[in-house]
Amino acid sequence: MLIDVLLLALFAAQHSGMARPSVKAFVTRWMPTALERSLYVFMTSLAVWVLCLGWQPLPGHIWSAGGIGSAVLDAGFWSGVALVYVATLLLNHFHLLGVSQAYRRYVARVSDATCDRLQVHGPYRLVRHPLMTGLLICFWSASTFTAGHLLWATGLTGYILLGTYLEERDLVARFGTAYRSYAARVPAFIPSLLRGSTRARITTSRVVMPLPSAIRFLIARSVRNAPATAVKP
């Protein structure tokens, strides 16, 4: 169990540490800015590989569902996967992976544009962190839930809470009043069923696009354009 906890801590330190603006500024002193995101993704992939390679299974089952219960939990898992996909699509897959930045710098040879306005699309009008909501659903929706899975889900849930806290400090520093206003109206992870339709009204600093149009727009320009919303660290 101690090994598993240390592996989770290692992943959290890398994933949040390298996402901090001060660390990014230090890294880009020694390498091109266009490659910083690619390095971050590579190091994250390495941390995940180490986590999976070194993970020690724990004995014991918390629950093992069958029948309708299993079907419901499996459906919950895949709905979480779908939400993660949509959230990353709206953020721009290629930008998240660092491909867009390198392409613009070394192939298209144009500057990498940054988004100076907070723009909200699709599920980001319901929750501020739909990517994390999808991951949380995936972590906890399992028809067979072992003791090791409980440790995994609990550790990564705690990391998500810490990581989004740090991320939101950076977003406030980047977008200022616009993000504070957005955060005051839109919940972090769980949508408000009663006030969801009014919380994310368009403001002068945020542009809302209908979801199908947003998806078509981002697919067409996924490599060439900057992300449509603030990039997740």
CSV table of C-alpha atoms in Angstrom, one decimal:
chain,number,residue,atom,x,y,z
A,1,MET,CA,0.0,0.0,0.0
A,2,LEU,CA,2.8,2.4,0.8
A,3,ILE,CA,4.4,1.8,-2.6
A,4,ASP,CA,1.0,2.7,-4.3
A,5,VAL,CA,0.6,5.8,-2.2
A,6,LEU,CA,4.2,6.9,-3.2
A,7,LEU,CA,3.5,6.2,-6.9
A,8,LEU,CA,0.3,8.4,-6.7
A,9,ALA,CA,2.2,11.1,-5.0
A,10,LEU,CA,4.9,11.0,-7.7
A,11,PHE,CA,2.4,11.3,-10.4
A,12,ALA,CA,0.6,14.2,-8.7
A,13,ALA,CA,3.9,16.1,-8.1
A,14,GLN,CA,4.9,15.7,-11.7
A,15,HIS,CA,1.5,16.5,-13.2
A,16,SER,CA,0.7,19.6,-11.1
A,17,GLY,CA,4.3,20.7,-10.6
A,18,MET,CA,5.2,21.0,-14.3
A,19,ALA,CA,1.9,22.8,-15.0
A,20,ARG,CA,2.8,25.7,-12.8
A,21,PRO,CA,3.6,29.0,-14.6
A,22,SER,CA,7.0,29.3,-12.8
A,23,VAL,CA,8.1,25.9,-13.8
A,24,LYS,CA,7.0,26.5,-17.4
A,25,ALA,CA,9.0,29.7,-17.4
A,26,PHE,CA,12.0,27.9,-16.2
A,27,VAL,CA,11.7,25.1,-18.8
A,28,THR,CA,11.3,27.6,-21.7
A,29,ARG,CA,14.6,29.2,-20.7
A,30,TRP,CA,16.3,26.0,-21.9
A,31,MET,CA,14.1,24.8,-24.7
A,32,PRO,CA,11.7,26.4,-27.4
A,33,THR,CA,8.3,27.4,-26.0
A,34,ALA,CA,6.7,25.4,-28.8
A,35,LEU,CA,8.1,22.2,-27.3
A,36,GLU,CA,7.2,22.9,-23.7
A,37,ARG,CA,3.8,21.2,-23.8
A,38,SER,CA,5.2,18.2,-25.7
A,39,LEU,CA,7.8,17.8,-22.9
A,40,TYR,CA,5.0,18.1,-20.3
A,41,VAL,CA,2.9,15.4,-22.0
A,42,PHE,CA,6.0,13.1,-22.4
A,43,MET,CA,6.8,13.4,-18.7
A,44,THR,CA,3.2,12.8,-17.7
A,45,SER,CA,3.1,9.7,-19.9
A,46,LEU,CA,6.3,8.5,-18.2
A,47,ALA,CA,4.9,9.1,-14.8
A,48,VAL,CA,1.7,7.2,-15.7
A,49,TRP,CA,3.9,4.3,-17.1
A,50,VAL,CA,5.8,4.2,-13.8
A,51,LEU,CA,2.6,4.3,-11.8
A,52,CYS,CA,1.1,1.4,-13.7
A,53,LEU,CA,4.3,-0.6,-13.8
A,54,GLY,CA,4.9,-0.3,-10.1
A,55,TRP,CA,1.3,-0.5,-8.8
A,56,GLN,CA,0.8,-3.3,-6.2
A,57,PRO,CA,-2.7,-4.9,-6.2
A,58,LEU,CA,-4.4,-5.0,-2.8
A,59,PRO,CA,-6.4,-8.0,-1.6
A,60,GLY,CA,-10.1,-7.7,-0.9
A,61,HIS,CA,-13.3,-6.6,-2.7
A,62,ILE,CA,-15.4,-3.7,-1.7
A,63,TRP,CA,-18.3,-4.7,-4.0
A,64,SER,CA,-19.0,-6.9,-7.0
A,65,ALA,CA,-22.2,-5.9,-8.8
A,66,GLY,CA,-24.2,-8.1,-11.2
A,67,GLY,CA,-27.2,-7.8,-13.3
A,68,ILE,CA,-28.8,-4.4,-13.5
A,69,GLY,CA,-26.3,-3.0,-11.0
A,70,SER,CA,-23.4,-4.0,-13.2
A,71,ALA,CA,-25.1,-2.6,-16.3
A,72,VAL,CA,-25.7,0.7,-14.6
A,73,LEU,CA,-22.1,1.1,-13.4
A,74,ASP,CA,-20.7,0.1,-16.8
A,75,ALA,CA,-23.0,2.7,-18.4
A,76,GLY,CA,-21.8,5.2,-15.9
A,77,PHE,CA,-18.1,4.4,-16.8
A,78,TRP,CA,-18.7,4.9,-20.5
A,79,SER,CA,-20.6,8.1,-20.0
A,80,GLY,CA,-17.6,9.4,-18.1
A,81,VAL,CA,-15.4,8.4,-21.0
A,82,ALA,CA,-17.7,10.2,-23.4
A,83,LEU,CA,-17.6,13.3,-21.2
A,84,VAL,CA,-13.8,13.2,-21.1
A,85,TYR,CA,-13.7,13.0,-24.9
A,86,VAL,CA,-16.1,15.9,-25.5
A,87,ALA,CA,-14.3,18.0,-22.9
A,88,THR,CA,-10.9,17.4,-24.5
A,89,LEU,CA,-12.3,17.9,-28.0
A,90,LEU,CA,-13.5,21.4,-27.0
A,91,LEU,CA,-10.1,22.1,-25.4
A,92,ASN,CA,-8.5,20.9,-28.7
A,93,HIS,CA,-6.9,17.4,-28.5
A,94,PHE,CA,-3.8,18.5,-30.5
A,95,HIS,CA,-3.1,21.5,-28.4
A,96,LEU,CA,-3.4,19.4,-25.2
A,97,LEU,CA,-0.9,17.0,-26.6
A,98,GLY,CA,1.6,19.7,-27.7
A,99,VAL,CA,1.2,18.8,-31.4
A,100,SER,CA,-0.4,22.0,-32.4
A,101,GLN,CA,2.3,24.2,-30.9
A,102,ALA,CA,5.1,22.3,-32.6
A,103,TYR,CA,3.2,22.1,-35.9
A,104,ARG,CA,2.7,25.9,-36.0
A,105,ARG,CA,6.3,26.6,-35.1
A,106,TYR,CA,8.2,24.1,-37.3
A,107,VAL,CA,5.8,23.2,-40.1
A,108,ALA,CA,3.4,26.1,-40.7
A,109,ARG,CA,6.0,28.5,-39.3
A,110,VAL,CA,3.5,30.9,-37.8
A,111,SER,CA,3.3,32.1,-34.2
A,112,ASP,CA,1.2,30.1,-31.8
A,113,ALA,CA,-1.8,32.2,-31.0
A,114,THR,CA,-3.1,32.4,-27.4
A,115,CYS,CA,-6.6,32.9,-26.2
A,116,ASP,CA,-6.8,36.1,-24.2
A,117,ARG,CA,-10.6,35.9,-23.6
A,118,LEU,CA,-12.4,33.3,-21.5
A,119,GLN,CA,-14.6,31.4,-23.9
A,120,VAL,CA,-17.1,28.7,-22.8
A,121,HIS,CA,-18.6,26.0,-24.9
A,122,GLY,CA,-20.8,22.9,-24.4
A,123,PRO,CA,-20.4,21.2,-21.0
A,124,TYR,CA,-18.3,24.1,-19.8
A,125,ARG,CA,-21.5,26.0,-19.5
A,126,LEU,CA,-22.7,23.5,-16.9
A,127,VAL,CA,-19.5,22.8,-14.9
A,128,ARG,CA,-16.1,24.4,-14.9
A,129,HIS,CA,-14.2,21.2,-15.1
A,130,PRO,CA,-16.1,18.6,-17.2
A,131,LEU,CA,-12.9,16.8,-18.0
A,132,MET,CA,-12.4,16.1,-14.3
A,133,THR,CA,-16.1,15.3,-13.8
A,134,GLY,CA,-15.8,12.6,-16.5
A,135,LEU,CA,-12.7,11.2,-14.9
A,136,LEU,CA,-14.3,11.1,-11.4
A,137,ILE,CA,-17.3,9.2,-12.9
A,138,CYS,CA,-14.8,6.7,-14.5
A,139,PHE,CA,-12.9,6.2,-11.3
A,140,TRP,CA,-16.0,5.4,-9.2
A,141,SER,CA,-18.2,3.6,-11.7
A,142,ALA,CA,-16.9,0.0,-11.6
A,143,SER,CA,-19.0,-3.2,-11.4
A,144,THR,CA,-16.1,-4.9,-9.5
A,145,PHE,CA,-14.5,-2.6,-6.9
A,146,THR,CA,-11.4,-3.9,-5.2
A,147,ALA,CA,-9.4,-2.5,-2.3
A,148,GLY,CA,-6.7,-1.4,-4.8
A,149,HIS,CA,-9.3,0.3,-6.9
A,150,LEU,CA,-10.6,2.1,-3.8
A,151,LEU,CA,-7.1,3.4,-3.1
A,152,TRP,CA,-6.6,4.4,-6.7
A,153,ALA,CA,-9.9,6.2,-6.9
A,154,THR,CA,-9.5,7.9,-3.6
A,155,GLY,CA,-6.0,9.1,-4.3
A,156,LEU,CA,-6.8,10.4,-7.8
A,157,THR,CA,-10.0,12.1,-6.5
A,158,GLY,CA,-7.9,13.9,-3.8
A,159,TYR,CA,-5.4,14.9,-6.5
A,160,ILE,CA,-8.1,16.3,-8.8
A,161,LEU,CA,-9.4,18.4,-5.9
A,162,LEU,CA,-5.9,19.8,-5.3
A,163,GLY,CA,-5.0,20.1,-8.9
A,164,THR,CA,-8.1,22.1,-9.8
A,165,TYR,CA,-7.6,24.4,-6.9
A,166,LEU,CA,-4.1,25.2,-8.2
A,167,GLU,CA,-5.4,25.4,-11.7
A,168,GLU,CA,-8.1,27.9,-10.8
A,169,ARG,CA,-5.5,30.2,-9.2
A,170,ASP,CA,-3.7,30.3,-12.5
A,171,LEU,CA,-7.0,30.9,-14.4
A,172,VAL,CA,-7.9,33.8,-12.1
A,173,ALA,CA,-4.4,35.3,-12.7
A,174,ARG,CA,-4.9,34.8,-16.5
A,175,PHE,CA,-8.5,35.9,-17.0
A,176,GLY,CA,-9.1,38.0,-13.8
A,177,THR,CA,-12.7,39.2,-13.2
A,178,ALA,CA,-14.1,37.2,-16.2
A,179,TYR,CA,-13.1,33.9,-14.5
A,180,ARG,CA,-14.2,35.0,-11.1
A,181,SER,CA,-17.6,35.8,-12.5
A,182,TYR,CA,-17.7,32.5,-14.4
A,183,ALA,CA,-16.8,30.6,-11.2
A,184,ALA,CA,-19.5,32.4,-9.2
A,185,ARG,CA,-22.2,31.2,-11.6
A,186,VAL,CA,-21.0,27.7,-12.7
A,187,PRO,CA,-20.2,24.9,-10.2
A,188,ALA,CA,-16.9,23.1,-10.4
A,189,PHE,CA,-17.9,19.4,-10.9
A,190,ILE,CA,-21.6,18.8,-10.4
A,191,PRO,CA,-24.1,20.8,-12.5
A,192,SER,CA,-26.9,22.6,-10.8
A,193,LEU,CA,-30.1,21.2,-12.1
A,194,LEU,CA,-32.2,24.1,-10.8
A,195,ARG,CA,-30.0,27.0,-12.0
A,196,GLY,CA,-27.9,25.4,-14.7
A,197,SER,CA,-29.8,27.3,-17.4
A,198,THR,CA,-29.1,30.7,-15.9
A,199,ARG,CA,-25.6,30.3,-14.4
A,200,ALA,CA,-23.6,30.4,-17.6
A,201,ARG,CA,-25.3,33.2,-19.5
A,202,ILE,CA,-23.1,34.8,-22.1
A,203,THR,CA,-21.2,37.9,-20.9
A,204,THR,CA,-19.2,40.5,-22.8
A,205,SER,CA,-16.0,38.6,-21.9
A,206,ARG,CA,-17.1,35.1,-22.7
A,207,VAL,CA,-18.3,33.7,-26.1
A,208,VAL,CA,-20.8,30.8,-26.1
A,209,MET,CA,-21.1,28.7,-29.2
A,210,PRO,CA,-23.8,26.0,-29.8
A,211,LEU,CA,-22.2,22.6,-29.1
A,212,PRO,CA,-22.5,21.1,-32.7
A,213,SER,CA,-21.1,24.2,-34.2
A,214,ALA,CA,-18.3,24.3,-31.7
A,215,ILE,CA,-17.4,20.7,-32.5
A,216,ARG,CA,-17.4,21.3,-36.3
A,217,PHE,CA,-15.3,24.4,-35.8
A,218,LEU,CA,-12.7,22.7,-33.6
A,219,ILE,CA,-12.4,19.6,-35.8
A,220,ALA,CA,-11.8,21.8,-38.9
A,221,ARG,CA,-9.1,23.8,-37.1
A,222,SER,CA,-7.8,21.5,-34.5
A,223,VAL,CA,-4.2,21.7,-35.5
A,224,ARG,CA,-4.0,25.3,-36.7
A,225,ASN,CA,-5.9,27.1,-33.9
A,226,ALA,CA,-5.3,27.8,-30.2
A,227,PRO,CA,-7.6,26.1,-27.8
A,228,ALA,CA,-11.2,27.4,-27.4
A,229,THR,CA,-11.0,27.4,-23.6
A,230,ALA,CA,-8.3,27.7,-21.1
A,231,VAL,CA,-5.9,24.8,-21.4
A,232,LYS,CA,-5.8,22.3,-18.6
A,233,PRO,CA,-2.5,21.9,-17.0
